[in-house]
């Protein structure tokens, strides 16, 4: 039986020319939607991610879009309520950028799929801080080891990854 990093690599690793969110160009891309759309693989990832959740966490907050499927399954596994952080507030209905479980006064962690520069987490963090909300930490499935962890440490947000890109590549 393949290890989880091997399964992710087999399912989601693509070779070619890819522009990342950070603007950098890379010859390898992990199509997270491939492992997030595979029910067995998503469940295995969420089960392992659940082990990283700090004691005392009251809400799991997934970032749009890749963090949403992961946080939903993690919530089912852990029994911890989920919140969903939009890139932009919707302009109708409640007009919120944070949906689901409330975050005010709660210990919560941000959940992301793949972290490169940390930009998506930093964007979410700016919105949260403007509302006087502060996550305890951030968790991701894959840290691409391209400065995201260090950037987040620079704003006092620890990042814990299930796997580094090196671990996936070496699988």
Short mmCIF file of N, CA and C in Angstrom, two decimals:
data_model
loop_
_atom_site.label_atom_id
_atom_site.label_comp_id
_atom_site.label_asym_id
_atom_site.label_seq_id
_atom_site.Cartn_x
_atom_site.Cartn_y
_atom_site.Cartn_z
N UNK A 1 0.85 -1.20 0.00
CA UNK A 1 0.00 0.00 0.00
C UNK A 1 0.88 1.25 0.00
N UNK A 2 0.53 2.21 -0.81
CA UNK A 2 1.29 3.45 -0.91
C UNK A 2 1.10 4.30 0.34
N UNK A 3 2.13 5.09 0.64
CA UNK A 3 2.03 6.04 1.73
C UNK A 3 1.17 7.21 1.27
N UNK A 4 0.71 8.00 2.22
CA UNK A 4 -0.11 9.16 1.87
C UNK A 4 0.65 10.14 0.96
N UNK A 5 1.92 10.45 1.24
CA UNK A 5 2.63 11.34 0.31
C UNK A 5 2.73 10.76 -1.10
N UNK A 6 2.91 9.45 -1.22
CA UNK A 6 2.96 8.82 -2.54
C UNK A 6 1.62 8.94 -3.25
N UNK A 7 0.55 8.72 -2.51
CA UNK A 7 -0.79 8.81 -3.09
C UNK A 7 -1.08 10.21 -3.59
N UNK A 8 -0.69 11.22 -2.80
CA UNK A 8 -0.90 12.61 -3.21
C UNK A 8 -0.08 12.90 -4.46
N UNK A 9 1.17 12.49 -4.46
CA UNK A 9 2.05 12.72 -5.60
C UNK A 9 1.48 12.08 -6.87
N UNK A 10 1.06 10.83 -6.77
CA UNK A 10 0.52 10.11 -7.93
C UNK A 10 -0.74 10.78 -8.46
N UNK A 11 -1.54 11.29 -7.57
CA UNK A 11 -2.83 11.86 -7.95
C UNK A 11 -2.72 13.30 -8.46
N UNK A 12 -1.86 14.09 -7.85
CA UNK A 12 -1.94 15.54 -8.04
C UNK A 12 -0.73 16.20 -8.68
N UNK A 13 0.38 15.50 -8.82
CA UNK A 13 1.58 16.14 -9.35
C UNK A 13 1.51 16.24 -10.87
N UNK A 14 1.70 17.45 -11.37
CA UNK A 14 1.72 17.71 -12.81
C UNK A 14 3.07 18.33 -13.18
N UNK A 15 3.55 18.03 -14.36
CA UNK A 15 4.77 18.64 -14.87
C UNK A 15 4.41 19.53 -16.06
N UNK A 16 5.10 20.66 -16.17
CA UNK A 16 4.83 21.59 -17.26
C UNK A 16 5.30 22.98 -16.90
N UNK A 17 4.59 23.97 -17.36
CA UNK A 17 4.91 25.38 -17.10
C UNK A 17 3.72 25.97 -16.35
N UNK A 18 3.96 26.37 -15.09
CA UNK A 18 2.86 26.84 -14.25
C UNK A 18 3.25 28.14 -13.56
N UNK A 19 2.35 29.11 -13.60
CA UNK A 19 2.52 30.35 -12.85
C UNK A 19 1.76 30.17 -11.54
N UNK A 20 2.48 30.31 -10.42
CA UNK A 20 1.87 30.15 -9.10
C UNK A 20 1.21 31.45 -8.67
N UNK A 21 0.40 31.38 -7.61
CA UNK A 21 -0.28 32.55 -7.07
C UNK A 21 0.72 33.65 -6.75
N UNK A 22 1.88 33.26 -6.30
CA UNK A 22 2.94 34.21 -5.93
C UNK A 22 3.50 34.94 -7.14
N UNK A 23 3.18 34.44 -8.36
CA UNK A 23 3.73 35.01 -9.58
C UNK A 23 4.97 34.27 -10.06
N UNK A 24 5.51 33.41 -9.23
CA UNK A 24 6.68 32.63 -9.62
C UNK A 24 6.27 31.54 -10.60
N UNK A 25 7.22 31.17 -11.43
CA UNK A 25 6.99 30.10 -12.41
C UNK A 25 7.64 28.83 -11.88
N UNK A 26 6.94 27.71 -12.04
CA UNK A 26 7.45 26.45 -11.56
C UNK A 26 7.18 25.36 -12.58
N UNK A 27 8.04 24.39 -12.66
CA UNK A 27 7.88 23.27 -13.57
C UNK A 27 7.04 22.15 -13.01
N UNK A 28 6.73 22.25 -11.72
CA UNK A 28 5.90 21.24 -11.06
C UNK A 28 4.73 21.95 -10.40
N UNK A 29 3.58 21.34 -10.51
CA UNK A 29 2.39 21.91 -9.89
C UNK A 29 1.62 20.78 -9.22
N UNK A 30 1.12 21.05 -8.05
CA UNK A 30 0.26 20.08 -7.39
C UNK A 30 -1.17 20.56 -7.52
N UNK A 31 -1.92 19.86 -8.34
CA UNK A 31 -3.32 20.20 -8.56
C UNK A 31 -4.13 19.68 -7.38
N UNK A 32 -4.24 20.52 -6.40
CA UNK A 32 -4.91 20.16 -5.15
C UNK A 32 -6.32 19.65 -5.37
N UNK A 33 -6.95 20.13 -6.41
CA UNK A 33 -8.33 19.71 -6.65
C UNK A 33 -8.41 18.23 -7.00
N UNK A 34 -7.31 17.67 -7.45
CA UNK A 34 -7.29 16.24 -7.74
C UNK A 34 -7.36 15.42 -6.46
N UNK A 35 -6.58 15.79 -5.43
CA UNK A 35 -6.68 15.02 -4.19
C UNK A 35 -7.88 15.44 -3.36
N UNK A 36 -8.36 16.66 -3.54
CA UNK A 36 -9.54 17.10 -2.80
C UNK A 36 -10.83 16.52 -3.39
N UNK A 37 -10.81 16.15 -4.66
CA UNK A 37 -11.99 15.59 -5.31
C UNK A 37 -12.07 14.07 -5.18
N UNK A 38 -11.01 13.46 -4.70
CA UNK A 38 -10.97 12.01 -4.52
C UNK A 38 -11.41 11.71 -3.09
N UNK A 39 -12.60 11.11 -2.90
CA UNK A 39 -13.15 10.95 -1.55
C UNK A 39 -12.24 10.19 -0.59
N UNK A 40 -11.61 9.12 -1.05
CA UNK A 40 -10.76 8.34 -0.16
C UNK A 40 -9.49 9.10 0.21
N UNK A 41 -8.92 9.79 -0.76
CA UNK A 41 -7.69 10.55 -0.51
C UNK A 41 -7.98 11.78 0.36
N UNK A 42 -9.07 12.46 0.09
CA UNK A 42 -9.45 13.61 0.91
C UNK A 42 -9.68 13.19 2.36
N UNK A 43 -10.34 12.07 2.55
CA UNK A 43 -10.57 11.57 3.90
C UNK A 43 -9.25 11.26 4.60
N UNK A 44 -8.34 10.59 3.91
CA UNK A 44 -7.04 10.27 4.50
C UNK A 44 -6.26 11.54 4.86
N UNK A 45 -6.28 12.53 3.98
CA UNK A 45 -5.60 13.81 4.25
C UNK A 45 -6.23 14.48 5.48
N UNK A 46 -7.55 14.55 5.51
CA UNK A 46 -8.24 15.21 6.63
C UNK A 46 -7.99 14.48 7.95
N UNK A 47 -7.94 13.16 7.92
CA UNK A 47 -7.66 12.41 9.14
C UNK A 47 -6.28 12.74 9.68
N UNK A 48 -5.30 12.84 8.80
CA UNK A 48 -3.94 13.19 9.23
C UNK A 48 -3.85 14.66 9.66
N UNK A 49 -4.55 15.53 8.94
CA UNK A 49 -4.57 16.95 9.31
C UNK A 49 -5.20 17.15 10.68
N UNK A 50 -6.22 16.36 11.00
CA UNK A 50 -6.90 16.48 12.29
C UNK A 50 -5.92 16.28 13.44
N UNK A 51 -4.89 15.49 13.23
CA UNK A 51 -3.89 15.24 14.28
C UNK A 51 -3.04 16.48 14.56
N UNK A 52 -3.03 17.44 13.64
CA UNK A 52 -2.25 18.67 13.80
C UNK A 52 -3.01 19.77 14.54
N UNK A 53 -4.31 19.59 14.74
CA UNK A 53 -5.14 20.64 15.35
C UNK A 53 -4.72 20.82 16.80
N UNK A 54 -4.35 22.06 17.18
CA UNK A 54 -3.92 22.30 18.56
C UNK A 54 -5.06 22.07 19.57
N UNK A 55 -4.66 21.59 20.71
CA UNK A 55 -5.61 21.41 21.82
C UNK A 55 -6.30 22.75 22.11
N UNK A 56 -7.57 22.71 22.37
CA UNK A 56 -8.31 23.93 22.71
C UNK A 56 -8.90 24.66 21.53
N UNK A 57 -8.67 24.16 20.31
CA UNK A 57 -9.23 24.81 19.12
C UNK A 57 -10.75 24.67 19.15
N UNK A 58 -11.44 25.80 18.92
CA UNK A 58 -12.90 25.82 18.96
C UNK A 58 -13.54 25.91 17.58
N UNK A 59 -12.77 26.40 16.58
CA UNK A 59 -13.29 26.53 15.21
C UNK A 59 -12.15 26.25 14.24
N UNK A 60 -12.48 25.51 13.18
CA UNK A 60 -11.56 25.28 12.07
C UNK A 60 -12.01 26.20 10.93
N UNK A 61 -11.12 27.09 10.47
CA UNK A 61 -11.50 28.08 9.46
C UNK A 61 -10.77 27.80 8.14
N UNK A 62 -11.51 27.30 7.15
CA UNK A 62 -10.93 26.97 5.85
C UNK A 62 -10.94 28.15 4.90
N UNK A 63 -9.84 28.31 4.18
CA UNK A 63 -9.74 29.40 3.21
C UNK A 63 -10.29 28.98 1.86
N UNK A 64 -11.03 29.92 1.25
CA UNK A 64 -11.56 29.70 -0.10
C UNK A 64 -10.38 29.56 -1.06
N UNK A 65 -10.34 28.67 -1.89
CA UNK A 65 -11.31 27.66 -2.17
C UNK A 65 -10.77 26.31 -1.72
N UNK A 66 -9.47 26.12 -1.81
CA UNK A 66 -8.89 24.82 -1.50
C UNK A 66 -9.02 24.36 -0.08
N UNK A 67 -9.11 25.28 0.87
CA UNK A 67 -9.24 24.89 2.27
C UNK A 67 -10.65 24.44 2.64
N UNK A 68 -11.63 24.75 1.81
CA UNK A 68 -13.03 24.45 2.14
C UNK A 68 -13.32 22.94 2.21
N UNK A 69 -12.95 22.15 1.19
CA UNK A 69 -13.23 20.72 1.32
C UNK A 69 -12.47 20.08 2.48
N UNK A 70 -11.24 20.51 2.69
CA UNK A 70 -10.44 19.93 3.76
C UNK A 70 -11.05 20.25 5.12
N UNK A 71 -11.41 21.51 5.34
CA UNK A 71 -11.97 21.90 6.65
C UNK A 71 -13.32 21.24 6.89
N UNK A 72 -14.08 21.02 5.84
CA UNK A 72 -15.39 20.38 6.00
C UNK A 72 -15.23 18.95 6.50
N UNK A 73 -14.32 18.21 5.89
CA UNK A 73 -14.10 16.83 6.32
C UNK A 73 -13.43 16.81 7.69
N UNK A 74 -12.49 17.72 7.95
CA UNK A 74 -11.86 17.79 9.27
C UNK A 74 -12.89 18.05 10.36
N UNK A 75 -13.85 18.91 10.07
CA UNK A 75 -14.91 19.20 11.04
C UNK A 75 -15.71 17.94 11.35
N UNK A 76 -16.01 17.16 10.33
CA UNK A 76 -16.72 15.90 10.54
C UNK A 76 -15.92 14.95 11.42
N UNK A 77 -14.63 14.87 11.18
CA UNK A 77 -13.76 13.95 11.92
C UNK A 77 -13.58 14.38 13.37
N UNK A 78 -13.35 15.68 13.58
CA UNK A 78 -13.02 16.18 14.92
C UNK A 78 -14.23 16.59 15.74
N UNK A 79 -15.35 16.90 15.07
CA UNK A 79 -16.51 17.44 15.77
C UNK A 79 -16.36 18.92 16.08
N UNK A 80 -15.29 19.55 15.57
CA UNK A 80 -15.06 20.99 15.77
C UNK A 80 -15.79 21.74 14.66
N UNK A 81 -16.59 22.76 15.00
CA UNK A 81 -17.32 23.51 13.97
C UNK A 81 -16.37 24.15 12.94
N UNK A 82 -16.90 24.36 11.76
CA UNK A 82 -16.12 24.94 10.66
C UNK A 82 -16.61 26.33 10.29
N UNK A 83 -15.67 27.14 9.86
CA UNK A 83 -15.96 28.44 9.26
C UNK A 83 -15.30 28.45 7.89
N UNK A 84 -15.82 29.28 7.01
CA UNK A 84 -15.32 29.35 5.64
C UNK A 84 -14.96 30.79 5.34
N UNK A 85 -13.68 31.03 5.03
CA UNK A 85 -13.18 32.39 4.82
C UNK A 85 -13.11 32.68 3.32
N UNK A 86 -13.93 33.63 2.89
CA UNK A 86 -13.97 34.03 1.48
C UNK A 86 -12.78 34.94 1.15
N UNK A 87 -12.43 34.96 -0.13
CA UNK A 87 -11.40 35.89 -0.59
C UNK A 87 -11.95 37.32 -0.54
N UNK A 88 -13.23 37.46 -0.85
CA UNK A 88 -13.91 38.75 -0.81
C UNK A 88 -15.27 38.55 -0.17
N UNK A 89 -15.74 39.54 0.60
CA UNK A 89 -17.10 39.41 1.14
C UNK A 89 -18.10 39.34 -0.01
N UNK A 90 -19.14 38.57 0.17
CA UNK A 90 -20.17 38.56 -0.87
C UNK A 90 -20.93 39.87 -0.81
N UNK A 91 -21.50 40.29 -1.92
CA UNK A 91 -22.17 41.60 -1.98
C UNK A 91 -23.68 41.47 -1.90
N UNK A 92 -24.16 40.39 -1.31
CA UNK A 92 -25.60 40.18 -1.14
C UNK A 92 -25.80 39.40 0.16
N UNK A 93 -27.03 39.28 0.56
CA UNK A 93 -27.34 38.52 1.77
C UNK A 93 -26.65 39.10 2.99
N UNK A 94 -25.85 38.30 3.65
CA UNK A 94 -25.19 38.74 4.88
C UNK A 94 -23.96 39.61 4.63
N UNK A 95 -23.46 39.60 3.41
CA UNK A 95 -22.28 40.40 3.01
C UNK A 95 -21.04 40.07 3.86
N UNK A 96 -20.90 38.84 4.28
CA UNK A 96 -19.78 38.43 5.12
C UNK A 96 -18.63 37.85 4.30
N UNK A 97 -17.43 37.97 4.85
CA UNK A 97 -16.30 37.25 4.27
C UNK A 97 -16.04 35.97 5.05
N UNK A 98 -16.58 35.86 6.28
CA UNK A 98 -16.44 34.66 7.09
C UNK A 98 -17.82 34.07 7.31
N UNK A 99 -18.01 32.86 6.83
CA UNK A 99 -19.31 32.19 6.91
C UNK A 99 -19.19 31.00 7.86
N UNK A 100 -20.32 30.49 8.30
CA UNK A 100 -20.32 29.30 9.15
C UNK A 100 -20.18 29.67 10.62
N UNK A 101 -19.41 28.87 11.35
CA UNK A 101 -19.23 29.09 12.78
C UNK A 101 -18.63 30.46 13.05
N UNK A 102 -19.10 31.10 14.12
CA UNK A 102 -18.56 32.41 14.50
C UNK A 102 -17.14 32.30 15.02
N UNK A 103 -16.35 33.34 14.79
CA UNK A 103 -14.94 33.35 15.20
C UNK A 103 -14.67 34.25 16.39
N UNK A 104 -15.56 35.22 16.64
CA UNK A 104 -15.31 36.20 17.69
C UNK A 104 -15.18 35.50 19.05
N UNK A 105 -14.09 35.80 19.74
CA UNK A 105 -13.85 35.24 21.07
C UNK A 105 -13.47 33.77 21.08
N UNK A 106 -13.20 33.21 19.91
CA UNK A 106 -12.90 31.77 19.80
C UNK A 106 -11.42 31.54 19.49
N UNK A 107 -10.94 30.38 19.92
CA UNK A 107 -9.63 29.91 19.50
C UNK A 107 -9.85 29.18 18.18
N UNK A 108 -9.22 29.69 17.12
CA UNK A 108 -9.41 29.07 15.81
C UNK A 108 -8.11 28.97 15.05
N UNK A 109 -8.10 28.03 14.10
CA UNK A 109 -6.95 27.85 13.22
C UNK A 109 -7.41 28.01 11.78
N UNK A 110 -6.50 28.51 10.94
CA UNK A 110 -6.77 28.62 9.52
C UNK A 110 -6.31 27.34 8.83
N UNK A 111 -7.10 26.87 7.89
CA UNK A 111 -6.78 25.64 7.15
C UNK A 111 -6.62 25.99 5.68
N UNK A 112 -5.49 25.59 5.10
CA UNK A 112 -5.19 25.85 3.69
C UNK A 112 -4.69 24.55 3.07
N UNK A 113 -4.75 24.47 1.76
CA UNK A 113 -4.28 23.27 1.09
C UNK A 113 -2.78 23.33 0.82
N UNK A 114 -2.35 24.24 -0.03
CA UNK A 114 -0.93 24.36 -0.37
C UNK A 114 -0.47 25.79 -0.10
N UNK A 115 0.68 25.92 0.57
CA UNK A 115 1.23 27.24 0.88
C UNK A 115 2.52 27.42 0.11
N UNK A 116 2.59 28.50 -0.65
CA UNK A 116 3.81 28.87 -1.37
C UNK A 116 4.42 30.08 -0.68
N UNK A 117 3.89 31.27 -0.98
CA UNK A 117 4.39 32.50 -0.38
C UNK A 117 3.67 32.84 0.93
N UNK A 118 2.54 32.19 1.16
CA UNK A 118 1.71 32.53 2.31
C UNK A 118 0.73 33.64 2.01
N UNK A 119 0.66 34.07 0.76
CA UNK A 119 -0.15 35.22 0.37
C UNK A 119 -1.63 35.09 0.67
N UNK A 120 -2.22 33.93 0.39
CA UNK A 120 -3.65 33.75 0.65
C UNK A 120 -3.94 33.83 2.14
N UNK A 121 -3.06 33.25 2.93
CA UNK A 121 -3.25 33.31 4.39
C UNK A 121 -3.06 34.74 4.88
N UNK A 122 -2.08 35.44 4.33
CA UNK A 122 -1.84 36.84 4.72
C UNK A 122 -3.04 37.71 4.36
N UNK A 123 -3.64 37.47 3.20
CA UNK A 123 -4.83 38.23 2.81
C UNK A 123 -5.98 37.99 3.80
N UNK A 124 -6.19 36.73 4.16
CA UNK A 124 -7.24 36.39 5.13
C UNK A 124 -6.92 37.00 6.48
N UNK A 125 -5.66 36.95 6.87
CA UNK A 125 -5.23 37.49 8.16
C UNK A 125 -5.50 38.99 8.25
N UNK A 126 -5.31 39.71 7.16
CA UNK A 126 -5.57 41.16 7.14
C UNK A 126 -7.04 41.45 7.43
N UNK A 127 -7.93 40.68 6.80
CA UNK A 127 -9.37 40.86 7.05
C UNK A 127 -9.71 40.53 8.50
N UNK A 128 -9.17 39.44 8.97
CA UNK A 128 -9.46 39.01 10.35
C UNK A 128 -8.95 40.03 11.36
N UNK A 129 -7.73 40.49 11.18
CA UNK A 129 -7.16 41.47 12.12
C UNK A 129 -7.94 42.78 12.12
N UNK A 130 -8.46 43.17 10.96
CA UNK A 130 -9.28 44.39 10.88
C UNK A 130 -10.54 44.25 11.74
N UNK A 131 -10.98 43.01 11.94
CA UNK A 131 -12.15 42.74 12.78
C UNK A 131 -11.75 42.26 14.18
N UNK A 132 -10.49 42.48 14.53
CA UNK A 132 -9.96 42.12 15.86
C UNK A 132 -10.07 40.62 16.12
N UNK A 133 -9.84 39.85 15.08
CA UNK A 133 -9.83 38.39 15.19
C UNK A 133 -8.41 37.90 14.91
N UNK A 134 -7.96 36.94 15.70
CA UNK A 134 -6.59 36.45 15.52
C UNK A 134 -6.56 34.93 15.63
N UNK A 135 -6.23 34.25 14.53
CA UNK A 135 -6.10 32.80 14.60
C UNK A 135 -4.91 32.41 15.46
N UNK A 136 -4.99 31.23 16.05
CA UNK A 136 -3.89 30.74 16.87
C UNK A 136 -2.74 30.23 16.01
N UNK A 137 -3.07 29.67 14.86
CA UNK A 137 -2.05 29.14 13.95
C UNK A 137 -2.71 28.85 12.60
N UNK A 138 -1.90 28.37 11.68
CA UNK A 138 -2.39 27.94 10.37
C UNK A 138 -1.87 26.53 10.11
N UNK A 139 -2.69 25.74 9.44
CA UNK A 139 -2.32 24.38 9.06
C UNK A 139 -2.49 24.25 7.55
N UNK A 140 -1.61 23.49 6.92
CA UNK A 140 -1.75 23.24 5.49
C UNK A 140 -1.39 21.80 5.18
N UNK A 141 -1.82 21.35 4.02
CA UNK A 141 -1.48 20.00 3.58
C UNK A 141 -0.05 19.97 3.10
N UNK A 142 0.32 20.91 2.22
CA UNK A 142 1.67 20.92 1.64
C UNK A 142 2.29 22.31 1.76
N UNK A 143 3.48 22.36 2.34
CA UNK A 143 4.29 23.58 2.36
C UNK A 143 5.29 23.45 1.22
N UNK A 144 5.18 24.34 0.25
CA UNK A 144 6.08 24.27 -0.92
C UNK A 144 7.51 24.67 -0.57
N UNK A 145 7.73 25.10 0.66
CA UNK A 145 9.07 25.49 1.13
C UNK A 145 9.65 26.62 0.29
N UNK A 146 8.79 27.60 0.00
CA UNK A 146 9.21 28.75 -0.80
C UNK A 146 8.97 30.06 -0.06
N UNK A 147 9.09 30.02 1.27
CA UNK A 147 9.03 31.25 2.06
C UNK A 147 7.74 31.52 2.78
N UNK A 148 6.71 30.75 2.53
CA UNK A 148 5.42 31.00 3.19
C UNK A 148 5.48 30.85 4.70
N UNK A 149 6.11 29.81 5.16
CA UNK A 149 6.21 29.57 6.61
C UNK A 149 6.95 30.72 7.29
N UNK A 150 8.01 31.18 6.65
CA UNK A 150 8.80 32.27 7.21
C UNK A 150 8.03 33.60 7.17
N UNK A 151 7.31 33.84 6.09
CA UNK A 151 6.50 35.06 5.98
C UNK A 151 5.44 35.10 7.08
N UNK A 152 4.81 33.97 7.32
CA UNK A 152 3.77 33.91 8.36
C UNK A 152 4.38 34.04 9.74
N UNK A 153 5.55 33.47 9.95
CA UNK A 153 6.25 33.62 11.23
C UNK A 153 6.55 35.10 11.49
N UNK A 154 6.81 35.83 10.41
CA UNK A 154 7.09 37.26 10.52
C UNK A 154 5.91 38.08 11.02
N UNK A 155 4.70 37.53 10.93
CA UNK A 155 3.51 38.20 11.46
C UNK A 155 2.92 37.40 12.63
N UNK A 156 3.80 36.61 13.25
CA UNK A 156 3.45 35.83 14.46
C UNK A 156 2.32 34.83 14.24
N UNK A 157 2.29 34.22 13.06
CA UNK A 157 1.32 33.16 12.81
C UNK A 157 2.09 31.89 12.44
N UNK A 158 2.17 30.96 13.39
CA UNK A 158 2.89 29.71 13.09
C UNK A 158 2.13 28.87 12.06
N UNK A 159 2.88 28.27 11.15
CA UNK A 159 2.33 27.38 10.13
C UNK A 159 2.86 25.98 10.37
N UNK A 160 1.94 25.03 10.42
CA UNK A 160 2.31 23.63 10.53
C UNK A 160 1.78 22.92 9.30
N UNK A 161 2.69 22.22 8.61
CA UNK A 161 2.31 21.51 7.38
C UNK A 161 2.24 20.01 7.65
N UNK A 162 1.28 19.37 7.01
CA UNK A 162 1.21 17.92 7.06
C UNK A 162 2.43 17.35 6.36
N UNK A 163 2.76 17.91 5.20
CA UNK A 163 3.93 17.49 4.43
C UNK A 163 4.62 18.71 3.83
N UNK A 164 5.92 18.59 3.63
CA UNK A 164 6.64 19.58 2.83
C UNK A 164 6.69 19.06 1.39
N UNK A 165 6.98 19.96 0.48
CA UNK A 165 7.10 19.55 -0.92
C UNK A 165 8.23 18.52 -1.07
N UNK A 166 9.27 18.65 -0.26
CA UNK A 166 10.38 17.68 -0.31
C UNK A 166 9.90 16.29 0.06
N UNK A 167 9.05 16.19 1.08
CA UNK A 167 8.52 14.89 1.48
C UNK A 167 7.67 14.28 0.38
N UNK A 168 6.88 15.12 -0.30
CA UNK A 168 6.05 14.62 -1.41
C UNK A 168 6.94 14.17 -2.57
N UNK A 169 7.91 15.01 -2.93
CA UNK A 169 8.79 14.69 -4.04
C UNK A 169 9.61 13.42 -3.77
N UNK A 170 10.01 13.21 -2.53
CA UNK A 170 10.82 12.05 -2.17
C UNK A 170 10.01 10.77 -2.00
N UNK A 171 8.69 10.89 -2.04
CA UNK A 171 7.83 9.72 -1.81
C UNK A 171 7.87 8.77 -3.00
#
